[in-house]
Short mmCIF file of C-alpha atoms and ligand atoms in Angstrom, two decimals:
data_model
loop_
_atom_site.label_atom_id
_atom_site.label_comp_id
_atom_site.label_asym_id
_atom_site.label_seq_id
_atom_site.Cartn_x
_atom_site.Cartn_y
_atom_site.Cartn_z
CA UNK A 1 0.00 0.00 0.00
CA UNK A 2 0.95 3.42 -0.56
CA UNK A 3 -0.20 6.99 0.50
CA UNK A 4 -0.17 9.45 -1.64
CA UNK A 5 -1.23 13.10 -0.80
CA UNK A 6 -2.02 15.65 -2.73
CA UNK A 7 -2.05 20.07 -1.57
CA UNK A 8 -4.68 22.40 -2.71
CA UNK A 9 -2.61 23.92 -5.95
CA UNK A 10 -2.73 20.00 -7.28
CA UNK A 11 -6.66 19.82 -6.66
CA UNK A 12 -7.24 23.63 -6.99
CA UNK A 13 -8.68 24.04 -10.39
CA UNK A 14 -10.97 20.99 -12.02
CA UNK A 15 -7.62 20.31 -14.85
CA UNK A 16 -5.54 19.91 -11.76
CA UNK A 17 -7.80 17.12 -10.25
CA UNK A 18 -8.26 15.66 -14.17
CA UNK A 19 -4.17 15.18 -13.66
CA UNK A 20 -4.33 13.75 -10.27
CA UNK A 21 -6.68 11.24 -11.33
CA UNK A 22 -4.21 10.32 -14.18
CA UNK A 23 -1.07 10.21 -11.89
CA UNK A 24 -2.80 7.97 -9.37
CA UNK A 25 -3.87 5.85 -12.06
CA UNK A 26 -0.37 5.14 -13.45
CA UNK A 27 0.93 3.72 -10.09
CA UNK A 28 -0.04 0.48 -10.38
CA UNK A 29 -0.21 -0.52 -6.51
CA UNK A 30 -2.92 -0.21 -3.93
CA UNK A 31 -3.04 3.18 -2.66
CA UNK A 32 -4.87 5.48 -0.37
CA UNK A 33 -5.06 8.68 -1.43
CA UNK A 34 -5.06 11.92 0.94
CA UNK A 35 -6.69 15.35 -0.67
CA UNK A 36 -6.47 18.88 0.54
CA UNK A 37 -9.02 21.16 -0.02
CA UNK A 38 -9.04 23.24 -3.18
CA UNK A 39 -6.47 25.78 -2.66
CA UNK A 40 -8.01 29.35 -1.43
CA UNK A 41 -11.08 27.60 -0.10
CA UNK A 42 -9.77 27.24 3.95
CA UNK A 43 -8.72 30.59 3.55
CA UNK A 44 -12.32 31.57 2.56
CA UNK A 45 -13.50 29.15 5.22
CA UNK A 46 -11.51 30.92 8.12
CA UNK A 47 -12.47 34.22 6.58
CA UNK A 48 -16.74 32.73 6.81
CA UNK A 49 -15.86 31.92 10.30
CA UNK A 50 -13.78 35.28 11.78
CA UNK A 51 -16.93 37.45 9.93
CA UNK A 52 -19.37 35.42 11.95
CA UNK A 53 -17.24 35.94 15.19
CA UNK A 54 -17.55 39.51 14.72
CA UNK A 55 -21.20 39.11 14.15
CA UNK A 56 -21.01 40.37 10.04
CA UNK A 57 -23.98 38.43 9.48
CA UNK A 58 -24.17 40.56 5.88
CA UNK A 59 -20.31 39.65 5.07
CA UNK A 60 -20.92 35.70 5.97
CA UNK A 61 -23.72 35.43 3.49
CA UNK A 62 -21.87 37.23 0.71
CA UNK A 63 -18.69 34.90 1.31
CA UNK A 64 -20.67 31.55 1.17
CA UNK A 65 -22.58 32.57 -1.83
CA UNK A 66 -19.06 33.43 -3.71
CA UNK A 67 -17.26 30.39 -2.02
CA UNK A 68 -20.52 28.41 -3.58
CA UNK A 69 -20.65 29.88 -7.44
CA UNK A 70 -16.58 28.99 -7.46
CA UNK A 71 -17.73 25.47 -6.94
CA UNK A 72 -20.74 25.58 -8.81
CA UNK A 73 -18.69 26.38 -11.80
CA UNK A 74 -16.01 23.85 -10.38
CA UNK A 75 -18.12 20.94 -10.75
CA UNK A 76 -19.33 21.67 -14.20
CA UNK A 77 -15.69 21.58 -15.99
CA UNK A 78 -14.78 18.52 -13.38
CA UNK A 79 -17.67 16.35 -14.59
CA UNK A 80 -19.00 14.91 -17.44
CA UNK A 81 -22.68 16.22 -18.69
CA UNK A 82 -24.17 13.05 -17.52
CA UNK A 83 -22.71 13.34 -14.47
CA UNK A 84 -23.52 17.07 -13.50
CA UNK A 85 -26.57 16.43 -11.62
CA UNK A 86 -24.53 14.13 -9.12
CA UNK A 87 -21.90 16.93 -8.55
CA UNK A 88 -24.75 19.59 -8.54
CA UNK A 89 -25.92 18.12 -5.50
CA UNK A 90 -22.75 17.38 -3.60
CA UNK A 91 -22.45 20.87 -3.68
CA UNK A 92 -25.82 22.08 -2.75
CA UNK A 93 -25.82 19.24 -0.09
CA UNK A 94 -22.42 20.48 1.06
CA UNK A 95 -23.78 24.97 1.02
CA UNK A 96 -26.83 24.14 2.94
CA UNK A 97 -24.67 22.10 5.57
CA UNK A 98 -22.69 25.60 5.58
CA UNK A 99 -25.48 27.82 5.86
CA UNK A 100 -27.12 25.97 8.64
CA UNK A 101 -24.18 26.06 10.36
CA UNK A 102 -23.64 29.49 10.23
CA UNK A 103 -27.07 30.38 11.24
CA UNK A 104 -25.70 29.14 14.65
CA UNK A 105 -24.12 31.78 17.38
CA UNK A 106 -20.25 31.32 17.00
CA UNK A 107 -17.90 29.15 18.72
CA UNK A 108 -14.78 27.12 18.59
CA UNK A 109 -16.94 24.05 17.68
CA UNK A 110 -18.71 26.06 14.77
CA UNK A 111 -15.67 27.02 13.13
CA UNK A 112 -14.04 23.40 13.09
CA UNK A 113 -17.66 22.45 11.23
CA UNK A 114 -17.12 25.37 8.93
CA UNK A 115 -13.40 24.83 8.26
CA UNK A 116 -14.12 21.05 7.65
CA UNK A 117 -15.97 21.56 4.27
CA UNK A 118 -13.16 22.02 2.34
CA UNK A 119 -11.94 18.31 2.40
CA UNK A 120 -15.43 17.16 2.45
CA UNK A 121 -16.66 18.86 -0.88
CA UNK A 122 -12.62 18.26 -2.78
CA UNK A 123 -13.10 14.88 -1.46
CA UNK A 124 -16.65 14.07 -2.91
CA UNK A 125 -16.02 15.89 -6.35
CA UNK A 126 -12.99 13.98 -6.93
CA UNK A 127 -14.75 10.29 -6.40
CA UNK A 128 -17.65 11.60 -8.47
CA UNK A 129 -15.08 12.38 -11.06
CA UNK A 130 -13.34 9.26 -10.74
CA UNK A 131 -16.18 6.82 -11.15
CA UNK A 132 -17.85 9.04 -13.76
CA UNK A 133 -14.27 7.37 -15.51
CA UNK A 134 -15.41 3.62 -14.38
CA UNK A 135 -12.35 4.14 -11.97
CA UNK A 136 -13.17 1.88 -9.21
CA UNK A 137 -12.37 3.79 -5.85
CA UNK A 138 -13.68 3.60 -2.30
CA UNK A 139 -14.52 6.82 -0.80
CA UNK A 140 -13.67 6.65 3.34
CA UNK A 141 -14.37 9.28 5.65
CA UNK A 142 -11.42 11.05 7.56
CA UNK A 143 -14.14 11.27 10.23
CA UNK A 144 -14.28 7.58 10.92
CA UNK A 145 -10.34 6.90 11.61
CA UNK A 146 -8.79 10.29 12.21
CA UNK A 147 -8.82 10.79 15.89
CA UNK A 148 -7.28 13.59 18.22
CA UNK A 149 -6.98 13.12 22.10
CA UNK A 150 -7.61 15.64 24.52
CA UNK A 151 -4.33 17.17 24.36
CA UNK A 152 -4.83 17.51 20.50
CA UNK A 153 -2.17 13.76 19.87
CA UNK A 154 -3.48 11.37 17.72
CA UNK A 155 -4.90 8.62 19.19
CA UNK A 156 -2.63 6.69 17.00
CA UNK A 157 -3.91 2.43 18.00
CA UNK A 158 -7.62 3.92 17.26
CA UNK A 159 -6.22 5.27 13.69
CA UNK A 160 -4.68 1.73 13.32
CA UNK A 161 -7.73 0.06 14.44
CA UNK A 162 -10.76 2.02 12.74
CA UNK A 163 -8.54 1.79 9.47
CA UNK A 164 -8.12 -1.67 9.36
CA UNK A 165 -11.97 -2.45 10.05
CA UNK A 166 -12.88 -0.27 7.10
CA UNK A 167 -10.05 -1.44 4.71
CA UNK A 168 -11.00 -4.94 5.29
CA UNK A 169 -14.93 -4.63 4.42
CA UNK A 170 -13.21 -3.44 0.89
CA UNK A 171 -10.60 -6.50 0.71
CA UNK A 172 -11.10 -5.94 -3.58
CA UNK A 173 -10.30 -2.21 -2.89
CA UNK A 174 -7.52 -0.55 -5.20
CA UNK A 175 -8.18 2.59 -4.41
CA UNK A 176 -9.22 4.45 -1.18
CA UNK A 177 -10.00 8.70 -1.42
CA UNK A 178 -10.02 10.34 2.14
CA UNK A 179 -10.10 13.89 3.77
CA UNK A 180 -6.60 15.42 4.91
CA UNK A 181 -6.72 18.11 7.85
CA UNK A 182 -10.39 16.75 9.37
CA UNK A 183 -10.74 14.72 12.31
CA UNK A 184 -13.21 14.03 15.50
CA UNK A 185 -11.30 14.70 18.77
CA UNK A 186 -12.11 13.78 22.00
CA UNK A 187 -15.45 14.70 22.79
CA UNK A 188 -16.59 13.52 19.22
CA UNK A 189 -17.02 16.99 17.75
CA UNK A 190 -15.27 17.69 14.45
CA UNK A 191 -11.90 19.29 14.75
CA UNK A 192 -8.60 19.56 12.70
CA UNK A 193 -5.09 19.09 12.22
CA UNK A 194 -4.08 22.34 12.44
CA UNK A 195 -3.34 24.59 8.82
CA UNK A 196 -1.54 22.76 6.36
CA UNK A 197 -2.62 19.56 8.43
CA UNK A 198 -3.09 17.09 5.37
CA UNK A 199 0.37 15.98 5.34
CA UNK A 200 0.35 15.27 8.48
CA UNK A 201 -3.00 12.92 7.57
CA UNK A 202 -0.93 11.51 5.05
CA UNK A 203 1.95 10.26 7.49
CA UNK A 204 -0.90 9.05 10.25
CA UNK A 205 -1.95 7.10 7.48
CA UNK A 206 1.04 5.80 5.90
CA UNK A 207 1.70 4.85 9.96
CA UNK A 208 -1.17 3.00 10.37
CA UNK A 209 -1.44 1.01 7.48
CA UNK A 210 2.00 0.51 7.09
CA UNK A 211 2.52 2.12 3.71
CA UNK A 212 5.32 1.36 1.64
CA UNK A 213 6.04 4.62 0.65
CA UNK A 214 4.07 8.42 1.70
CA UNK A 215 4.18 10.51 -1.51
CA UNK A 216 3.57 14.67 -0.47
CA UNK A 217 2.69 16.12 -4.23
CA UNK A 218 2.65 19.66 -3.84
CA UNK A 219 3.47 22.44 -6.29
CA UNK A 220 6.92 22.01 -5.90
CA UNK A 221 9.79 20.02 -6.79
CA UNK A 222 10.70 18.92 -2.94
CA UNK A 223 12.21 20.65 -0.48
CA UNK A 224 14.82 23.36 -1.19
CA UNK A 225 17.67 23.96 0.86
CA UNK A 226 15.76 28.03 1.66
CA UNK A 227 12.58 29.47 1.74
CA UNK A 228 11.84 30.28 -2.05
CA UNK A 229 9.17 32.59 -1.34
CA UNK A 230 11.83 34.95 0.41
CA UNK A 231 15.41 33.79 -1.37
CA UNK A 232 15.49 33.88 -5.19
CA UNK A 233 18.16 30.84 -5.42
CA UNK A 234 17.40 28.03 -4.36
CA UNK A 235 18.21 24.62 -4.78
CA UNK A 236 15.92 21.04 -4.81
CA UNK A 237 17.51 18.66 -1.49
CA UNK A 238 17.71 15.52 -3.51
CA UNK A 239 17.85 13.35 0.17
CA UNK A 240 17.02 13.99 3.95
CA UNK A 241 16.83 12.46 7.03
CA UNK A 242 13.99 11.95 8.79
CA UNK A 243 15.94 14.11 11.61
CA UNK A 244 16.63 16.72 9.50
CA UNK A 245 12.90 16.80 7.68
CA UNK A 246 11.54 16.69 11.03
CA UNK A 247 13.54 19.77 12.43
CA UNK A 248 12.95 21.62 8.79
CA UNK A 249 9.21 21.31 9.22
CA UNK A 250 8.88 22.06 12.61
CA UNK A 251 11.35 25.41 12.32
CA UNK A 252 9.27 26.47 9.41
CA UNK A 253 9.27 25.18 6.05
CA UNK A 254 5.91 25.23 4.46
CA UNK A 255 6.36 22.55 2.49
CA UNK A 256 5.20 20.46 5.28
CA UNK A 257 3.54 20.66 8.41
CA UNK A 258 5.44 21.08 11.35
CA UNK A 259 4.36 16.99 12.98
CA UNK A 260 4.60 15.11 9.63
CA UNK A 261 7.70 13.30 9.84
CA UNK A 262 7.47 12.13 13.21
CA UNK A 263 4.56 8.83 12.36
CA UNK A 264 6.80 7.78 9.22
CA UNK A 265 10.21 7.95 10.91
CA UNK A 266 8.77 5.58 13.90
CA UNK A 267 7.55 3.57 11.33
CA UNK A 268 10.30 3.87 9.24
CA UNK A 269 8.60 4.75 6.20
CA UNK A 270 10.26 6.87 3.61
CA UNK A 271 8.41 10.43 2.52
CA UNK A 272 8.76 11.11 -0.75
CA UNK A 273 8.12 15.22 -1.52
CA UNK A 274 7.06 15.62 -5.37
CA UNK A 275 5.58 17.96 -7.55
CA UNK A 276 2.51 17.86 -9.44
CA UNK A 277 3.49 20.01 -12.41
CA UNK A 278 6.49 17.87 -12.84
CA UNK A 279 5.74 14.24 -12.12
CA UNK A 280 8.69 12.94 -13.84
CA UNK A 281 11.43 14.71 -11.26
CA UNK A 282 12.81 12.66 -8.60
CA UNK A 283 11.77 14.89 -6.06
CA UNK A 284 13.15 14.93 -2.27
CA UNK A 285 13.73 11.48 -0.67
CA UNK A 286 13.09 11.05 3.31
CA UNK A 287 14.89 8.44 5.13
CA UNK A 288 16.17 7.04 7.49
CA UNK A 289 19.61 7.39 5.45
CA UNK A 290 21.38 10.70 6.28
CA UNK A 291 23.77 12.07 3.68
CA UNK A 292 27.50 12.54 4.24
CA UNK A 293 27.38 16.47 4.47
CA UNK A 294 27.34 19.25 7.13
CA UNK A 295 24.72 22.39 6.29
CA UNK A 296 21.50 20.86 4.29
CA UNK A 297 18.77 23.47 4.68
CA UNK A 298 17.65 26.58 6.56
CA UNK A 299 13.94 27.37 7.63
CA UNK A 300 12.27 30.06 9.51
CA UNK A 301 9.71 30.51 12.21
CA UNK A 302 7.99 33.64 12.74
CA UNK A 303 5.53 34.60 15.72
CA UNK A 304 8.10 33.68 18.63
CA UNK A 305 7.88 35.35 21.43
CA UNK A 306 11.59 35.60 23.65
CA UNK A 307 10.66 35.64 27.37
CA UNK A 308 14.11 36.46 29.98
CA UNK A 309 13.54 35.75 33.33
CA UNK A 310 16.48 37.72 35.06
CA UNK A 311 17.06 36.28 39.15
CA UNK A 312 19.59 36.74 41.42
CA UNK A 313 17.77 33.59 43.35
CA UNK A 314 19.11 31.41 40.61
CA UNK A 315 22.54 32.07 41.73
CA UNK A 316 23.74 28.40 43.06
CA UNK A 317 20.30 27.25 43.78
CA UNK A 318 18.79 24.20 42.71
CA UNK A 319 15.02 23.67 41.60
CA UNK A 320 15.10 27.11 39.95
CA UNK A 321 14.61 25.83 36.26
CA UNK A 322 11.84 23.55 37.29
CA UNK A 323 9.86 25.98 38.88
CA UNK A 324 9.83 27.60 35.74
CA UNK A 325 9.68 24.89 33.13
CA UNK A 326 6.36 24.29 35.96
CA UNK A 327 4.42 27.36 34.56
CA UNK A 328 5.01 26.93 31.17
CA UNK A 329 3.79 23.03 31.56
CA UNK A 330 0.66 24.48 33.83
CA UNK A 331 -0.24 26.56 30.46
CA UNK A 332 0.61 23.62 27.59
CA UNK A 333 2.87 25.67 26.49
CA UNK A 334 5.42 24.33 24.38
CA UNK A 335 9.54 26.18 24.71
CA UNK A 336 11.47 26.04 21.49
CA UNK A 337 14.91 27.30 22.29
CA UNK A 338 16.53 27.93 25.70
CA UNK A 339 19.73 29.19 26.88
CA UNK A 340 20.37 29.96 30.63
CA UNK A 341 23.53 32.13 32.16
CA UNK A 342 24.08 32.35 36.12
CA UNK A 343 21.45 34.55 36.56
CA UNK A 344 18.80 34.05 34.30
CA UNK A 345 17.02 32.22 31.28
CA UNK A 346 15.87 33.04 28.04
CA UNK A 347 13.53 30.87 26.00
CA UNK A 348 11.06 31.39 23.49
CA UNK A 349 7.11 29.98 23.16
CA UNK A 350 5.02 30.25 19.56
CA UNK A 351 1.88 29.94 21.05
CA UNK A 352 1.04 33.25 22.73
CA UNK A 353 -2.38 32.50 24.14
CA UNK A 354 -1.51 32.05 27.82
CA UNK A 355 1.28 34.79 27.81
CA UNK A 356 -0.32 36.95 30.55
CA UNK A 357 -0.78 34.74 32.92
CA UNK A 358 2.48 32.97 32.57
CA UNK A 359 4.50 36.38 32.48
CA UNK A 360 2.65 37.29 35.42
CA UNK A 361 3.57 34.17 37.52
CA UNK A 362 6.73 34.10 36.22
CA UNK A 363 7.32 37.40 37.74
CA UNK A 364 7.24 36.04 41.12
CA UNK A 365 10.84 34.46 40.29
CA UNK A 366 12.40 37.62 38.94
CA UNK A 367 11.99 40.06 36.53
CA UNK A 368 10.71 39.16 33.57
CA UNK A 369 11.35 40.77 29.93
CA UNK A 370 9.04 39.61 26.85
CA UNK A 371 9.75 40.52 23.31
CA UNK A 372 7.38 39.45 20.37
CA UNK A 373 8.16 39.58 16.74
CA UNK A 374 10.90 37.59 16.86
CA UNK A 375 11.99 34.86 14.12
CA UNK A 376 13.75 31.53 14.38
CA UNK A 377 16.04 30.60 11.75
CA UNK A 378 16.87 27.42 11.83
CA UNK A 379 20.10 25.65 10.39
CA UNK A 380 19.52 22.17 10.01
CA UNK A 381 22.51 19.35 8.82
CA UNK A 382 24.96 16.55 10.12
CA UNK A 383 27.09 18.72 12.54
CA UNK A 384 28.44 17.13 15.39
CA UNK A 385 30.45 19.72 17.63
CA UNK A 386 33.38 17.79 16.04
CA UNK A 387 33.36 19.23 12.30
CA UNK A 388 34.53 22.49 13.75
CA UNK A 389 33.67 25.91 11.80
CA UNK A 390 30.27 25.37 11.19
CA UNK A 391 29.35 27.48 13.69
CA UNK A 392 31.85 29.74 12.46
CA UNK A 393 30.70 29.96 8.97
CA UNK A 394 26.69 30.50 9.94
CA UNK A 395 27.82 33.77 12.31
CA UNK A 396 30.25 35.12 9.99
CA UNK A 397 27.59 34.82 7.27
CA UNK A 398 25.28 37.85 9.33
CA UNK A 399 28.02 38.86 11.33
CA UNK A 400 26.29 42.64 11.58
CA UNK A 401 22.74 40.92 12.25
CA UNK A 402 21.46 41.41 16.20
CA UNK A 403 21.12 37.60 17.46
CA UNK A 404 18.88 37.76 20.47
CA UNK A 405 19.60 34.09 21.33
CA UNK A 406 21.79 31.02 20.34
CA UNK A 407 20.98 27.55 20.70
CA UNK A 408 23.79 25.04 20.07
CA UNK A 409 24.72 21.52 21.02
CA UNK A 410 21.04 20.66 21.77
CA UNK A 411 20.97 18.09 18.84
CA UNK A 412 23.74 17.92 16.32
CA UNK A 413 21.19 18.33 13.46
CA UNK A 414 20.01 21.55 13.98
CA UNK A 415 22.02 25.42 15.31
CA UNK A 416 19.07 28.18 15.70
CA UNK A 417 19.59 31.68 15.85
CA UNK A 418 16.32 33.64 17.71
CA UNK A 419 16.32 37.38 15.66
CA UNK A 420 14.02 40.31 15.26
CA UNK A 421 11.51 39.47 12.37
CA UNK A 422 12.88 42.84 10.72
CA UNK A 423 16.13 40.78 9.73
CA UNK A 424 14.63 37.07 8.45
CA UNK A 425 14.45 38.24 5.10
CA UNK A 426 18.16 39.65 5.22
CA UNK A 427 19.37 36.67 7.27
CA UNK A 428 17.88 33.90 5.35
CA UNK A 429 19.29 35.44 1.57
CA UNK A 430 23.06 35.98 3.84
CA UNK A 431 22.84 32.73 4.79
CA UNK A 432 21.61 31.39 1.17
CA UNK A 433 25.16 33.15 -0.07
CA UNK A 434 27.59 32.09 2.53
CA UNK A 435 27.05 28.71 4.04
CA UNK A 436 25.91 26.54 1.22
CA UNK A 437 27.47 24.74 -1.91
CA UNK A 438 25.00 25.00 -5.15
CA UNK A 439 25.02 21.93 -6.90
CA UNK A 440 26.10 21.82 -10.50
CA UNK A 441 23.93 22.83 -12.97
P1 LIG B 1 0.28 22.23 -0.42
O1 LIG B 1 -0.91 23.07 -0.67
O2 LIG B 1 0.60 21.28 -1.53
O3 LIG B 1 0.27 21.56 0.92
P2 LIG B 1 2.06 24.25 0.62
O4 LIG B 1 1.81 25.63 0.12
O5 LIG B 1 1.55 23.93 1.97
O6 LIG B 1 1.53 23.22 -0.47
O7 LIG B 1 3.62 23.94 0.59
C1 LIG B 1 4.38 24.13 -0.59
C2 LIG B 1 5.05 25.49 -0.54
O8 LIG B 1 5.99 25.51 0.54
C3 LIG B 1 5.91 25.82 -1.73
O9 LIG B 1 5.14 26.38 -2.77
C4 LIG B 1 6.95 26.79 -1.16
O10 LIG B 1 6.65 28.12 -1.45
C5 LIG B 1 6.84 26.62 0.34
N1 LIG B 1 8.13 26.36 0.98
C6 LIG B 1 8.60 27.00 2.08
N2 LIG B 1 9.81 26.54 2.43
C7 LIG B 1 10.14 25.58 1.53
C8 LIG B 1 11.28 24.75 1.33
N3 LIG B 1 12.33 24.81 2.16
N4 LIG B 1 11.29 23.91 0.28
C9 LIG B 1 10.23 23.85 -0.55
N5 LIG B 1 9.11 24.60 -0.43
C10 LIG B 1 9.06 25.46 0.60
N1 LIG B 2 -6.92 22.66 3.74
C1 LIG B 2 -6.12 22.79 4.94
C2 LIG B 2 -5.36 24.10 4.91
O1 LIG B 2 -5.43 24.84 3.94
C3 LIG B 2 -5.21 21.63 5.15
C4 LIG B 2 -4.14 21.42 4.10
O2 LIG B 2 -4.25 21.95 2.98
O3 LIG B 2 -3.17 20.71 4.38
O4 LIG B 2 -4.71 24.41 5.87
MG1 LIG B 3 0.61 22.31 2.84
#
């Protein structure tokens, strides 16, 4: 079995999904196959939801009925003539879900509903088209396997289980379509994966089934050594290792979400990044095999918050760090980077929700500094502390940029550098000139 998923630019227009179905049909084996929503349509989604928040009652109806003549005119070039009626009512079946929905007052529950129709309707449309080409394919719903706990992990033995059951009623089955992103968590309500959260569907998948292979087609060749959308050079990473993909994603490349390579390394399963404009490239391999070189790739995170907690308490005591690793736990909220001196600690959170109260009980240790708008750049490779000058080489390369914080020697696959937002653009094109090798062209 494989798992192959695809982003909204390779479902986003009805000729995109016409070239899906022909890629999936040229891989001869089994396969379960993960979709997005079209691309631009969460976006619209969040946009229905934040206008009904606000109580723009005016703005959400104008939104759904724009959102619903895009796929009105969607299904019509997706399907055949004979076919129309079928996709004609996925989508009206699909709007008046939406509407109802919306007539309700707002809450977090609400907007999972709303932000779940995205896989739901790209899901549907693409079966309808598939079997409107005799393509024999089993529809399953994300809703049935995908499960989050109540601290938001995946309840990975019910994945396992719940996919089994419902693979094995189809033991014929070539072909399986499902919903990236959607899931029910604890309490049984809809909820989601977070943005972006199909590949992470895909790997859950690929986990559970034990998948041969997880193919990410996206609208790119695989993952570059930079951030193309801010450096004009970059350059395809023909291998990674899971450790470095994992520590890529997580510091901020787009190309997948930040928990994606975590289910396929335990599993060992490779990830295979490819690009739907370009079947024929090789793409980025992920594997366990890591590549005899130092620097591979840089990514960035923006919204970090740097918190210093300054004490003279911490001077030879003991117990000190807990105590404050204690509120951040009390709030769930996760510290990226950390250094410490004899007198205090810096570390950074990117979830800001519980700030206040943990800057206020923080301040009962010492005084406390926060700073938002800061940026991680992350420099991700082999370097053990034994190659020496790599270190070197990555400060030299912005040796006139501020770094607010340095974290090194934490694991030898990754050096980050904490630095006002202003300079990520500056820091990640420096970096793009100094510290790598281009390949030949
Ligand atoms: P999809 O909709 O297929 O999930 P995404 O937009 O989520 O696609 O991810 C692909 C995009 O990720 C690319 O178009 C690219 O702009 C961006 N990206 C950011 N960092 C990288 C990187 N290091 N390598 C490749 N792509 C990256
Ligand atoms: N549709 C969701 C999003 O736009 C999930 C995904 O595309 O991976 O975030
Ligand atoms: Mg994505």
């Amino acid at each position: 079995m494989k798992v192959l998923k695809f982003g909204g630019t390779s479902v986003g227009s009805p000729e995109r999904m016409h070239r899906v179905a022909e890629l999936i049909t040229q891989q001869p084996e089994p396969k379960i196959v993960v979709l997005s929503a079209v691309s631009g349509t969460t976006n619209t989604l969040v946009k229905i939801s934040q206008a009904l928040q606000q109580g723009q009652k005016r703005e959400v109806g104008q939104i759904i009925a724009a959102l619903e003549k895009h796929y009105q005119d969607f299904y019509q070039d997706l399907l055949p003539a004979e076919v129309h009626q079928e996709g004609e009512q996925i989508v009206a079946a699909h709007f008046e879900a939406l509407k109802a929905t919306t007539q309700e007052a707002y809450s977090a529950d609400v907007e999972k509903e709303i932000l779940a129709q995205g896989e739901l309707l790209s899901t549907k449309l693409f079966t309808a088209y598939l079997k409107s080409k005799d393509i024999p394919v089993v529809l399953l719903s994300a809703l049935e396997f995908m499960r989050i706990d109540a601290h938001q992990e995946p309840n990975s033995a019910f994945i396992r289980s719940q996919l089994t059951e419902l693979l094995s009623k189809h033991p014929e089955g070539q072909l399986f379509v499902t919903q990236g992103y959607i899931c029910l968590n604890s309490y049984n309500r809809i909820d989601n994966l977070q943005r972006g959260g199909s590949d992470y569907t895909a790997s859950l998948v690929g986990a559970a089934v034990g998948a041969k292979e997880i193919q990410i087609w996206t609208d790119i060749d695989g993952m570059h050594n930079n951030d193309p959308r801010i450096v004009k050079k970059t350059f395809r990473v023909d291998g990674l290792s899971f450790n470095e993909a994992a520590e890529l994603a997580y510091f901020g490349a787009k190309i997948l979400h930040p928990f994606t390579i975590r289910p396929a390394q335990r599993a060992n399963i490779p990830v295979r990044l490819l690009n739907t404009m370009e079947p024929q490239a090789p793409g980025t391999l992920i594997s366990d095999h890591q590549e005899d070189r130092s620097i591979t790739a840089v990514a960035a995170k923006d919204g970090i918050t740097a918190i210093k907690i300054k004490s003279s308490r911490m001077l030879l005591a003991y117990g000190f760090l807990r105590k404050v690793f204690e509120v951040f736990e009390k709030y769930k909220t996760p510290i990226d980077l950390i250094t410490t001196s004899e007198v205090g600690i810096s570390l950074t959170i990117d979830n800001q929700s519980h700030l206040e109260n943990i800057q206020r009980e923080l301040a009962a240790f010492g005084e406390v500094e926060v700073d938002t708008d800061h940026t991680i750049v992350c420099v991700v490779g082999n370097m053990p502390f034994q190659k020496v000058g790599v270190l070197k080489q990555i400060v030299d390369a912005i040796d006139d940029i501020p770094i607010r914080m340095l974290s090194y020697g934490g694991s030898k696959f990754n050096i980050s550098l904490l630095i006002d937002s202003r300079y990520k653009n500056e820091t990640l094109n420096r970096l793009n000139e100094h510290i790598f090798t281009f390949p030949n062209p």
